[in-house]
Amino acid sequence: MLEIKNLHVKLEEEDKQILKGVNLSVEAGKVHAIMGPNGSGKSTLSYVLSGRDGYEVTDGSATLDGDDLLALEPEERAAAGLFLAFQYPVEIPGVGNMTFLRTAVNAQRKARGEEEMSAADFLKEVRTRAKALKIDAEMLKRPVNVGFSGGEKKRNEILQMAMLEPKMCILDETDSGLDVDAMKLVSDGVNALRDEGRGFLVITHYQRLLDHIKPDVVHIMADGRIIKTGGPELALEVEQNGYADILSEVQ
Amino acid sequence: MALAERRISATEARIAGLELPRGGWTEAARQDALARLRAMGLPERRDEYWRFTRPDTLSQAETPRAALFKPEETEIFSDLDRLKIVFVDGVFDAAQSDDLSLEGVTIERLADASVTDIHWARDLYGTLEARGQVPVQRPFAALNTAFATDGLMIHVIGKPSKPISLVYVHDSETSDAILHHVVKVEPGAEVTLLENGPAAARFNKCMEIDVADGGKLHLIRSQGRDHERRAVTHLFARLGEESVFKAFTLTVNGVLTRNEAFVELTGDDATVHVAGACVGDGDFHHDDTVFITHDAVNCESRQVFKKVLRNGATGVFQGKILVKEGAQKTDGYQISQSLLLDGDSQFLAKPELEIYADDVACSHGSTSGAIDEEALFYLRSRGVPAGAATDLLTLAFLAEAVDEIEDPDLAADIVSRLESWLARRR
């Protein structure tokens, strides 16, 4: 589904190479996790895939079901089925959460040539989805993420993911800033979306999120490359021994 | 020529072609206003209060030409149940207007009312304007009081069932209209006034407002899309105890607009909100100049002005809160912000506070910025195309001003105009 080949990325503003040849393939129905120390390029990978400004791809490719992601605008990538759950969801004063969700859902449908969702259907859908994530009516009415706690923001990301029903979900340190209960709630939300047609790429520092969202494949990223790939046991190894062993093993 | 002489001759040149209506109860007020005007002279660019806005096209004798514009969309407020009163190039149009009778209010034309000797508006016409000449001079308002050709005397004694809607039609490329309205809201009475339309090639409008104890006045105006029109408008309001005055102005295009508001809170527990949203591009120049005086205890004032500027447009805000001695428990808020959609546009702001009481809460802020790139990316990453996302963020920026409109239908009508403006620029 998601195919990343030899991806090289540098910062646009300075001559600093961040990704130095990433190769990764996420199949439909699978959950891949990327772990790695700070500064290894994990978040950059998620931003480059979703189309954020400020990065220059110097080599390599990234495709989603054969579509060249890197040639698409961010909104086109979203309509093609890519979703990024932000590490730091953005506050947007003046835009109601419901308006935001409905605009996004219908914009994607329009881009795909599908019929827009009616107000009634949308409302029904959003209420059901929100309830499962313990998002109340008040939170839906408020401006996007404004005054939300860390946990509320992350739940709101998962609500967007649920409403948009993407093919490929990237979760960028979704566990950061979450307490145990919030982590469980968010993980349940993610697990509920797991299905055969959908791929996940879960970026995290810690193994604990992977206790809740069980990965099929774990990758270790360091210095802009994936240096080791294994099963869930690899995450446990990191948890016990840190990254040092793996890093020295590779070097 | 000495500077003072130049100002005098420019003022005389402007009024040479105007006729001061004689007779009736307004004559004395008009003569006083003319004397005020002559003493002050019309503004010049060097004047501090006109530092950011060139007054010459407003003061010159000849009216700058303004092409007529017929919008395709339906006129704002036209779907509402309202009492409609139409002025074409500043001239009352009986044929297009509704009957002026409505329960809870008496409405007369200035042109008719001024022929009598006794009138309720006698204590107000030119009086509130004269009060507003201190500490800063507003010569265009004095000119207006002296030479206004028409206007409405609106006396609100109850709660009219529908809004009074003044429609200003622009039908001549060289029209130069001067209208003067007086609105008196009796204790406990309540009314909504609507104003819309470009009015004339050049429009000088003055509205004097007296809201008695417990009275309420809502004023919503939309200034018309004719790009070449010019306008200088003044609101002079005096508010009694526990009274409420809320004004909102939408300005879409117009090559030059100067909207002044001078509000005195003279009764305890009174509330005034003055808000505006403007959007413009190119040679659009929009100036909000507001002066609010707290002269009573426990009053609230809010000034909320938002300007969206693109392609070289200029926005100006001069806002002042004056809290007089003894005006304790004052709650004053002032915010003026601009969203610059490109690097060519500019926003000039002069927020001021002057406080002589010790138990007050006053805040003011002024910002100028571009679209938030983080928010834009966030919206796009959810599938909202860049143009639509920018529009959504622009409307969000304007929301705080639009939220000052209490009536949801009116607010929706205003928002739809803003959306159309944005859509036309895609």
XYZ file of C-alpha atoms in Angstrom:
677
model
C 0.000 0.000 0.000
C 2.542 2.575 1.160
C 5.845 2.132 -0.607
C 8.798 4.263 0.373
C 11.978 3.736 -1.587
C 15.390 5.199 -0.935
C 13.833 8.424 0.351
C 16.317 11.241 0.843
C 15.108 14.482 2.344
C 16.849 17.655 3.365
C 15.630 20.842 4.979
C 14.784 23.443 2.375
C 16.284 26.345 4.298
C 19.549 24.783 5.324
C 21.803 22.233 3.860
C 20.953 19.528 6.321
C 20.093 16.020 5.236
C 17.458 14.478 7.519
C 16.410 11.309 5.722
C 19.220 9.378 4.111
C 17.584 6.593 2.188
C 14.469 5.280 3.890
C 12.971 2.082 2.573
C 9.644 0.962 3.940
C 6.640 -0.937 2.730
C 3.382 -1.044 4.656
C 0.827 -3.581 3.482
C -2.923 -3.168 3.766
C -4.247 -4.583 7.026
C -0.908 -4.275 8.807
C 0.364 -2.084 11.599
C 3.956 -0.988 11.305
C 5.691 0.841 14.103
C 8.708 3.084 13.795
C 10.774 3.643 16.897
C 13.944 5.587 17.249
C 15.852 8.093 19.299
C 15.211 11.835 19.137
C 16.369 13.427 15.918
C 16.381 10.191 13.953
C 13.980 11.627 11.344
C 10.717 9.957 12.391
C 8.587 13.081 12.429
C 10.237 14.393 9.267
C 9.155 11.216 7.520
C 5.551 11.809 8.566
C 5.640 15.451 7.460
C 7.226 14.688 4.123
C 4.641 12.017 3.426
C 1.779 14.392 4.246
C 3.223 17.252 2.200
C 4.332 19.857 4.679
C 6.394 22.776 3.344
C 10.025 23.192 4.255
C 11.443 19.888 3.062
C 13.130 18.985 -0.157
C 13.125 15.452 -1.466
C 16.530 14.937 -3.046
C 16.092 11.321 -4.034
C 13.761 8.372 -3.811
C 10.011 7.926 -3.988
C 6.873 7.423 -1.930
C 3.695 5.970 -3.380
C 0.294 5.108 -2.018
C -1.370 2.347 -3.994
C 0.815 3.364 -6.901
C 0.026 7.119 -6.699
C 3.132 9.275 -6.481
C 2.492 10.980 -3.152
C 5.343 13.413 -3.538
C 3.778 14.922 -6.665
C 0.493 15.678 -4.896
C -0.656 18.667 -2.859
C -1.378 17.900 0.803
C -5.150 17.944 0.187
C -4.744 15.562 -2.753
C -2.773 13.167 -0.589
C -5.593 13.303 1.955
C -8.199 12.620 -0.723
C -6.038 9.722 -1.940
C -6.431 8.197 1.512
C -3.466 9.381 3.554
C -4.001 10.640 7.076
C -1.512 12.050 9.547
C -2.446 12.247 13.220
C -0.331 15.191 14.350
C 2.032 15.091 17.269
C 0.931 18.640 18.034
C -2.591 19.171 16.692
C -3.071 22.787 15.639
C -5.522 25.116 17.364
C -7.758 27.029 14.962
C -9.702 29.788 16.711
C -12.910 30.786 14.971
C -13.453 27.486 13.154
C -15.935 25.182 14.872
C -14.872 21.566 15.211
C -18.038 20.346 13.482
C -17.632 22.794 10.600
C -14.041 21.670 10.247
C -14.943 17.978 10.206
C -17.775 18.414 7.764
C -15.736 20.615 5.441
C -12.948 18.040 5.435
C -15.217 15.034 4.884
C -17.056 16.702 2.024
C -13.932 18.167 0.439
C -12.439 14.680 0.225
C -15.638 13.218 -1.151
C -15.836 15.943 -3.749
C -12.216 15.388 -4.760
C -12.962 11.686 -5.255
C -16.097 12.442 -7.270
C -18.371 11.109 -4.551
C -21.576 12.642 -3.309
C -21.298 14.969 -0.315
C -22.576 13.706 3.011
C -25.894 15.185 4.044
C -26.061 17.245 7.217
C -28.248 14.637 8.897
C -26.030 11.685 7.972
C -22.957 13.589 8.999
C -24.418 14.496 12.366
C -25.432 10.924 13.053
C -22.045 9.590 12.064
C -20.067 12.148 14.023
C -22.124 11.574 17.156
C -21.584 7.838 17.054
C -17.874 8.178 16.417
C -17.462 10.899 19.031
C -19.268 8.915 21.665
C -16.872 6.002 21.281
C -13.994 8.404 21.928
C -15.798 10.076 24.838
C -15.917 13.372 22.967
C -18.952 15.286 24.163
C -21.203 17.700 22.278
C -19.447 20.653 23.885
C -16.092 19.611 22.437
C -17.631 19.254 19.007
C -18.996 22.764 19.166
C -15.817 24.429 20.310
C -13.271 25.838 17.884
C -10.836 23.215 16.601
C -8.522 22.145 19.449
C -8.823 25.522 21.192
C -8.587 25.049 24.930
C -8.468 21.265 24.519
C -6.281 19.310 26.909
C -3.482 17.181 25.454
C -5.668 14.105 25.667
C -8.642 15.849 24.087
C -6.523 16.974 21.188
C -5.325 13.432 20.506
C -8.836 12.039 20.760
C -9.931 14.719 18.325
C -7.259 13.509 15.894
C -8.628 9.981 16.107
C -12.155 11.301 15.590
C -11.007 12.991 12.378
C -9.350 9.769 11.315
C -12.543 7.840 11.990
C -14.677 10.301 10.042
C -12.316 10.513 7.078
C -11.793 6.746 6.848
C -8.335 6.911 5.285
C -6.533 3.927 3.726
C -3.220 4.760 5.273
C -2.925 6.234 8.754
C 0.268 7.726 10.134
C 0.283 8.373 13.859
C 3.065 10.730 14.866
C 3.838 10.261 18.554
C 0.188 10.043 19.356
C 1.111 8.809 22.821
C 3.004 11.944 23.789
C 1.255 13.902 26.492
C -1.237 11.153 27.261
C -1.917 9.612 30.662
C -2.681 5.916 30.971
C -6.444 6.281 30.610
C -6.214 8.611 27.634
C -3.719 6.278 25.983
C -6.172 3.428 26.339
C -9.018 5.499 24.901
C -6.967 6.622 21.932
C -5.631 3.115 21.320
C -9.121 1.645 21.427
C -10.132 4.243 18.862
C -7.259 3.242 16.614
C -7.851 -0.494 17.089
C -11.499 -0.050 16.157
C -10.324 1.254 12.793
C -8.004 -1.633 12.094
C -9.208 -3.579 9.143
C -7.965 -5.516 6.187
C -7.983 -2.596 3.810
C -6.174 -0.139 6.018
C -2.531 0.286 6.842
C -0.997 1.981 9.873
C 2.351 3.534 10.533
C 2.749 4.255 14.232
C 5.633 6.508 15.177
C 6.608 6.419 18.814
C 9.460 6.787 21.245
C 8.162 4.259 23.672
C 7.046 0.712 23.672
C 4.056 1.367 25.931
C 1.771 2.562 23.096
C 2.549 -0.709 21.334
C 1.106 -2.618 24.293
C -2.221 -1.200 23.228
C -1.815 -0.982 19.485
C -0.115 -4.266 18.675
C 2.184 -3.891 15.693
C 2.862 -6.532 13.081
C 6.241 -5.075 12.198
C 8.623 -2.864 14.159
C 11.297 -0.700 12.539
C 14.104 1.081 14.283
C 15.119 4.367 12.740
C 18.368 6.160 13.405
C 20.163 8.965 11.613
C 17.710 9.096 8.747
C 17.610 5.401 7.960
C 15.766 2.309 9.047
C 18.491 0.283 10.646
C 16.612 -2.714 11.871
C 13.275 -4.367 11.226
C 11.668 -7.109 13.208
C 8.543 -8.327 14.964
C 6.905 -6.949 18.119
C 9.767 -8.391 20.168
C 12.037 -5.683 18.793
C 10.013 -3.042 20.614
C 10.433 -4.962 23.869
C 14.142 -5.164 23.312
C 14.322 -1.390 22.941
C 12.257 -0.962 26.064
C 14.640 -3.099 28.078
C 18.000 -2.109 26.657
C 17.461 1.287 25.041
C 18.673 2.106 21.566
C 22.371 1.935 22.352
C 22.746 -1.807 21.786
C 20.966 -1.760 18.475
C 22.890 1.271 17.292
C 26.250 -0.262 18.138
C 25.193 -3.584 16.662
C 24.513 -1.940 13.320
C 27.650 0.180 13.328
C -0.572 81.842 1.349
C -0.542 81.241 5.089
C -1.582 77.797 6.184
C -4.613 79.054 8.063
C -5.743 81.007 5.030
C -5.366 78.014 2.808
C -7.566 75.981 5.108
C -10.158 78.745 5.202
C -10.261 79.097 1.446
C -10.512 75.321 0.953
C -13.413 75.186 3.404
C -15.179 78.092 1.721
C -14.661 76.483 -1.672
C -16.293 73.294 -0.411
C -19.355 74.985 1.038
C -19.764 77.514 -1.755
C -21.896 75.112 -3.739
C -23.972 73.973 -0.761
C -27.160 75.538 0.481
C -27.976 75.901 4.138
C -31.697 75.210 4.559
C -33.523 78.135 6.160
C -36.404 78.249 8.616
C -37.781 75.760 11.118
C -36.200 74.415 14.256
C -32.972 73.212 12.672
C -31.853 76.602 11.374
C -30.216 77.741 14.607
C -28.424 74.399 14.935
C -27.294 74.587 11.326
C -25.968 78.131 11.747
C -24.086 77.045 14.880
C -22.627 74.109 12.985
C -21.550 76.357 10.140
C -19.801 78.617 12.652
C -18.084 75.533 14.143
C -17.030 74.395 10.707
C -15.615 77.799 9.798
C -13.729 77.980 13.070
C -12.185 74.528 12.550
C -11.832 74.417 8.801
C -11.923 71.151 6.874
C -9.144 68.704 7.676
C -5.848 68.611 5.877
C -3.420 65.815 5.547
C -1.029 67.361 8.061
C -3.676 67.071 10.789
C -2.814 64.448 13.355
C -6.273 62.884 13.225
C -5.929 62.465 9.454
C -2.383 61.211 9.423
C -3.304 57.841 7.944
C -6.164 58.880 5.664
C -6.082 61.559 3.021
C -9.085 63.847 3.459
C -8.718 65.762 0.191
C -11.200 63.825 -1.919
C -13.715 64.089 0.891
C -13.273 67.826 1.268
C -12.702 69.046 -2.278
C -15.538 71.002 -3.891
C -15.888 68.740 -6.885
C -17.226 65.248 -6.293
C -14.847 62.580 -7.542
C -16.634 60.436 -10.073
C -17.674 56.941 -8.991
C -18.833 54.371 -11.521
C -22.148 52.684 -10.799
C -22.110 49.057 -9.841
C -24.974 46.611 -10.101
C -24.203 43.507 -8.082
C -25.584 40.201 -9.260
C -26.387 38.916 -5.820
C -29.592 39.788 -3.976
C -29.380 42.856 -1.836
C -28.394 42.313 1.766
C -31.267 42.322 4.312
C -33.793 41.983 1.463
C -35.072 38.654 2.779
C -35.924 40.108 6.172
C -39.277 41.347 7.353
C -38.399 45.013 7.679
C -39.607 48.567 7.242
C -37.733 49.710 4.170
C -36.831 53.350 3.574
C -34.956 54.213 0.416
C -32.690 57.131 -0.414
C -31.370 57.467 -3.957
C -28.185 59.518 -4.110
C -29.231 60.990 -0.783
C -32.788 61.840 -1.874
C -35.711 60.145 -0.188
C -37.598 57.910 -2.605
C -41.215 57.523 -1.499
C -42.100 55.148 -4.307
C -39.507 52.578 -3.282
C -40.070 53.055 0.442
C -42.593 51.474 2.748
C -45.133 53.563 4.592
C -43.249 55.197 7.468
C -45.697 54.061 10.132
C -44.758 51.297 12.495
C -45.998 50.638 15.999
C -43.593 51.730 18.708
C -41.757 54.285 16.619
C -42.366 57.535 14.790
C -40.310 58.202 11.703
C -40.175 61.529 9.929
C -38.016 62.970 7.220
C -35.702 65.743 8.270
C -36.870 67.702 5.226
C -40.455 67.565 6.516
C -39.804 67.776 10.242
C -37.578 70.816 10.094
C -40.274 73.186 8.824
C -41.999 73.262 12.222
C -40.697 75.270 15.156
C -41.049 72.679 17.891
C -39.758 69.156 17.597
C -38.441 66.479 19.926
C -35.216 66.281 17.940
C -34.462 69.943 18.548
C -32.429 69.149 21.676
C -30.405 66.565 19.808
C -29.836 67.794 16.254
C -26.299 69.146 16.165
C -26.034 68.874 19.934
C -24.462 65.452 20.121
C -22.303 66.304 17.142
C -21.112 69.473 18.901
C -20.254 67.451 22.024
C -18.217 65.167 19.797
C -16.028 68.058 18.601
C -14.094 67.920 21.877
C -11.325 66.974 22.404
C -10.822 66.104 18.733
C -12.330 68.065 15.892
C -14.591 66.348 13.388
C -15.194 69.033 10.752
C -17.026 66.785 8.270
C -19.682 66.194 10.906
C -20.172 69.926 11.449
C -20.430 70.354 7.694
C -23.041 67.621 7.710
C -25.153 69.247 10.453
C -25.103 72.551 8.607
C -25.855 71.321 5.125
C -27.683 67.994 5.405
C -30.388 67.872 2.795
C -32.367 65.086 4.381
C -32.313 62.260 6.876
C -34.639 60.614 9.317
C -35.855 61.601 12.742
C -36.527 58.282 14.429
C -38.250 58.367 17.796
C -38.459 54.967 19.408
C -41.095 54.762 22.132
C -41.758 51.036 22.201
C -40.427 47.864 20.671
C -41.185 47.867 16.953
C -41.914 44.398 15.614
C -39.380 44.628 12.811
C -36.140 46.403 11.986
C -36.057 49.768 10.267
C -33.976 49.331 7.161
C -32.384 52.300 5.421
C -31.331 51.538 1.867
C -28.915 53.881 0.179
C -28.943 53.600 -3.600
C -26.164 55.024 -5.722
C -27.544 56.080 -9.096
C -25.444 58.999 -10.303
C -21.708 58.910 -10.965
C -21.222 62.356 -9.454
C -23.735 62.412 -6.613
C -22.634 64.094 -3.414
C -25.052 63.159 -0.637
C -25.281 64.588 2.864
C -27.706 62.836 5.206
C -28.260 63.441 8.892
C -30.292 61.108 11.078
C -31.375 61.566 14.666
C -32.400 58.532 16.692
C -33.939 58.844 20.127
C -34.653 55.680 22.077
C -36.969 56.281 25.047
C -36.549 54.470 28.394
C -37.057 50.754 27.973
C -37.640 51.030 24.228
C -35.718 48.867 21.765
C -35.103 48.876 18.036
C -32.858 47.466 15.328
C -31.682 49.765 12.579
C -30.205 48.454 9.350
C -28.340 50.470 6.770
C -27.016 49.281 3.468
C -25.814 50.503 0.149
C -23.146 52.784 -1.279
C -25.456 55.861 -1.119
C -23.648 58.120 -3.575
C -20.385 58.776 -5.355
C -19.471 60.672 -2.205
C -21.443 60.245 0.978
C -21.281 62.264 4.167
C -23.531 60.767 6.790
C -24.083 61.646 10.385
C -26.224 59.825 12.915
C -26.921 61.263 16.334
C -28.148 58.719 18.820
C -29.620 59.247 22.253
C -30.437 56.075 24.161
C -32.325 56.775 27.377
C -32.190 54.657 30.530
C -32.798 51.012 29.791
C -33.146 51.605 26.044
C -31.544 49.379 23.438
C -30.338 50.101 19.946
C -28.819 47.663 17.494
C -27.305 49.100 14.359
C -26.108 46.848 11.562
C -24.783 48.377 8.390
C -23.273 47.210 5.145
C -21.604 49.900 3.115
C -21.993 48.722 -0.456
C -19.636 47.268 -3.020
C -19.248 50.149 -5.507
C -15.527 50.227 -5.705
C -15.066 53.905 -6.474
C -17.436 55.304 -3.863
C -16.204 57.434 -0.977
C -17.785 57.882 2.398
C -17.208 59.715 5.631
C -19.655 58.735 8.348
C -20.083 59.711 11.975
C -21.984 58.132 14.806
C -22.500 60.295 17.874
C -24.123 58.402 20.700
C -25.007 59.240 24.270
C -26.041 56.384 26.498
C -28.184 56.533 29.650
C -28.299 54.195 32.630
C -28.433 50.470 31.817
C -28.840 51.268 28.150
C -27.290 49.249 25.351
C -25.961 50.313 21.983
C -24.413 47.757 19.676
C -23.159 48.672 16.234
C -21.649 46.466 13.563
C -20.393 47.599 10.192
C -19.481 45.517 7.173
C -17.405 47.221 4.528
C -16.722 45.410 1.282
C -14.755 47.489 -1.195
C -15.107 51.244 -1.614
C -12.057 53.266 -2.505
C -12.290 55.381 0.642
C -14.241 54.939 3.831
C -13.794 56.810 7.068
C -16.178 55.624 9.777
C -16.038 57.595 12.984
C -17.854 56.764 16.176
C -18.005 58.991 19.216
C -19.795 57.425 22.157
C -20.380 58.806 25.631
C -21.429 56.490 28.421
C -23.201 58.940 30.692
C -25.438 56.631 32.749
C -24.244 53.883 35.077
C -24.237 50.256 33.880
C -24.478 51.182 30.219
C -23.010 49.031 27.440
C -21.622 49.941 24.067
C -20.136 47.625 21.467
C -18.749 49.037 18.241
C -17.536 46.424 15.795
C -16.557 46.231 12.195
C -15.391 43.751 9.596
C -13.918 45.034 6.386
C -12.483 43.302 3.362
C -10.845 45.016 0.460
C -8.166 44.969 -2.158
C -6.273 47.251 -4.463
C -6.732 50.948 -3.739
C -9.228 50.161 -0.974
C -8.663 52.408 2.017
C -10.685 51.850 5.151
C -10.457 53.863 8.330
C -12.227 53.189 11.619
C -11.827 56.016 14.077
C -13.494 55.444 17.426
C -13.620 57.506 20.596
C -15.386 56.111 23.634
C -15.799 58.128 26.812
C -16.652 56.435 30.086
C -18.304 59.038 32.280
C -20.355 56.787 34.592
C -19.852 53.825 36.887
C -19.765 50.169 35.859
C -20.092 50.629 32.129
C -18.817 48.240 29.489
C -17.347 49.163 26.129
C -16.037 46.890 23.414
C -14.353 47.845 20.176
C -13.731 44.926 17.840
C -12.355 45.696 14.397
C -11.075 43.166 11.888
C -9.707 43.990 8.490
C -8.799 41.649 5.661
C -6.526 43.374 3.192
C -5.010 42.198 -0.053
C -3.321 43.414 -3.165
C -2.165 46.750 -1.785
C -5.172 47.693 0.356
C -4.827 49.904 3.421
C -6.603 49.585 6.747
C -6.569 52.193 9.475
C -7.702 52.030 13.063
C -7.633 54.904 15.511
C -9.357 53.936 18.713
C -9.483 55.550 22.077
C -10.975 54.740 25.433
C -11.203 57.733 27.748
C -12.124 56.893 31.321
C -13.070 60.017 33.200
C -12.505 60.632 36.870
C -15.096 58.755 38.884
C -15.959 56.291 36.121
C -15.084 53.378 38.387
C -15.660 49.713 37.545
C -15.184 50.521 33.882
C -14.729 47.486 31.667
C -13.130 48.605 28.441
C -11.927 46.334 25.658
C -10.422 47.258 22.359
C -9.009 45.015 19.682
C -8.017 45.877 16.148
C -6.488 43.287 13.899
C -5.630 42.947 10.294
C -5.077 39.908 8.163
C -2.750 40.769 5.329
C -3.262 38.306 2.499
C -0.132 39.516 0.731
C 2.935 41.601 1.357
C 1.639 44.722 -0.422
C -1.126 45.606 1.987
C -0.757 47.663 5.113
C -2.485 48.248 8.414
C -1.955 51.409 10.425
C -3.212 51.416 13.973
C -3.222 53.885 16.811
C -4.833 52.415 19.902
C -5.082 54.724 22.894
C -6.141 54.550 26.518
C -6.536 57.554 28.784
C -7.639 56.720 32.299
C -8.425 58.967 35.257
C -10.137 56.435 37.516
C -8.316 53.845 39.617
C -10.705 50.911 39.663
C -11.004 49.992 36.004
C -10.214 47.093 33.697
C -9.159 48.217 30.257
C -7.327 46.221 27.641
C -6.312 46.936 24.136
C -4.492 45.047 21.462
C -3.607 45.513 17.864
C -2.051 42.953 15.572
C -1.222 42.533 11.962
C -0.447 39.185 10.441
C -0.682 36.731 7.610
C -2.586 33.470 7.334
C -1.310 30.978 9.900
C 0.712 28.491 7.859
C 0.427 25.792 10.516
C -3.355 26.019 10.507
C -3.399 26.096 6.727
C -1.353 22.907 6.500
C -3.494 21.236 9.133
C -6.653 21.962 7.119
C -5.040 20.869 3.863
C -3.770 17.662 5.428
C -7.435 16.866 6.139
C -8.321 17.300 2.484
C -9.484 20.904 2.400
C -8.027 22.544 -0.740
C -5.686 25.494 -0.188
C -8.155 28.131 -1.425
C -11.037 26.873 0.672
C -8.765 26.497 3.676
C -7.553 30.085 3.310
C -11.160 31.277 3.095
C -12.094 29.272 6.166
C -9.222 30.826 8.117
C -10.109 34.291 6.830
C -13.695 33.918 8.015
C -12.375 32.590 11.310
C -10.268 35.714 11.633
C -13.345 37.878 11.082
C -15.504 35.816 13.435
C -14.820 37.819 16.577
C -16.223 40.944 14.938
C -19.167 39.166 13.326
C -19.971 37.530 16.682
C -20.844 40.996 17.952
C -24.074 40.749 15.940
C -26.694 39.313 18.269
C -29.302 38.333 15.703
C -28.249 35.021 14.095
C -30.083 35.716 10.823
C -28.372 39.054 10.397
C -25.029 37.495 11.268
C -25.609 34.754 8.687
C -26.445 37.357 6.047
C -23.223 39.234 6.822
C -21.156 36.025 6.712
C -22.632 35.071 3.345
C -21.474 38.448 1.943
C -17.979 37.815 3.249
C -17.999 34.334 1.725
C -19.056 35.741 -1.637
C -16.306 38.319 -1.527
C -13.757 35.588 -0.890
C -15.259 33.308 -3.520
C -15.064 36.042 -6.153
C -11.338 36.259 -5.498
C -10.524 32.602 -6.011
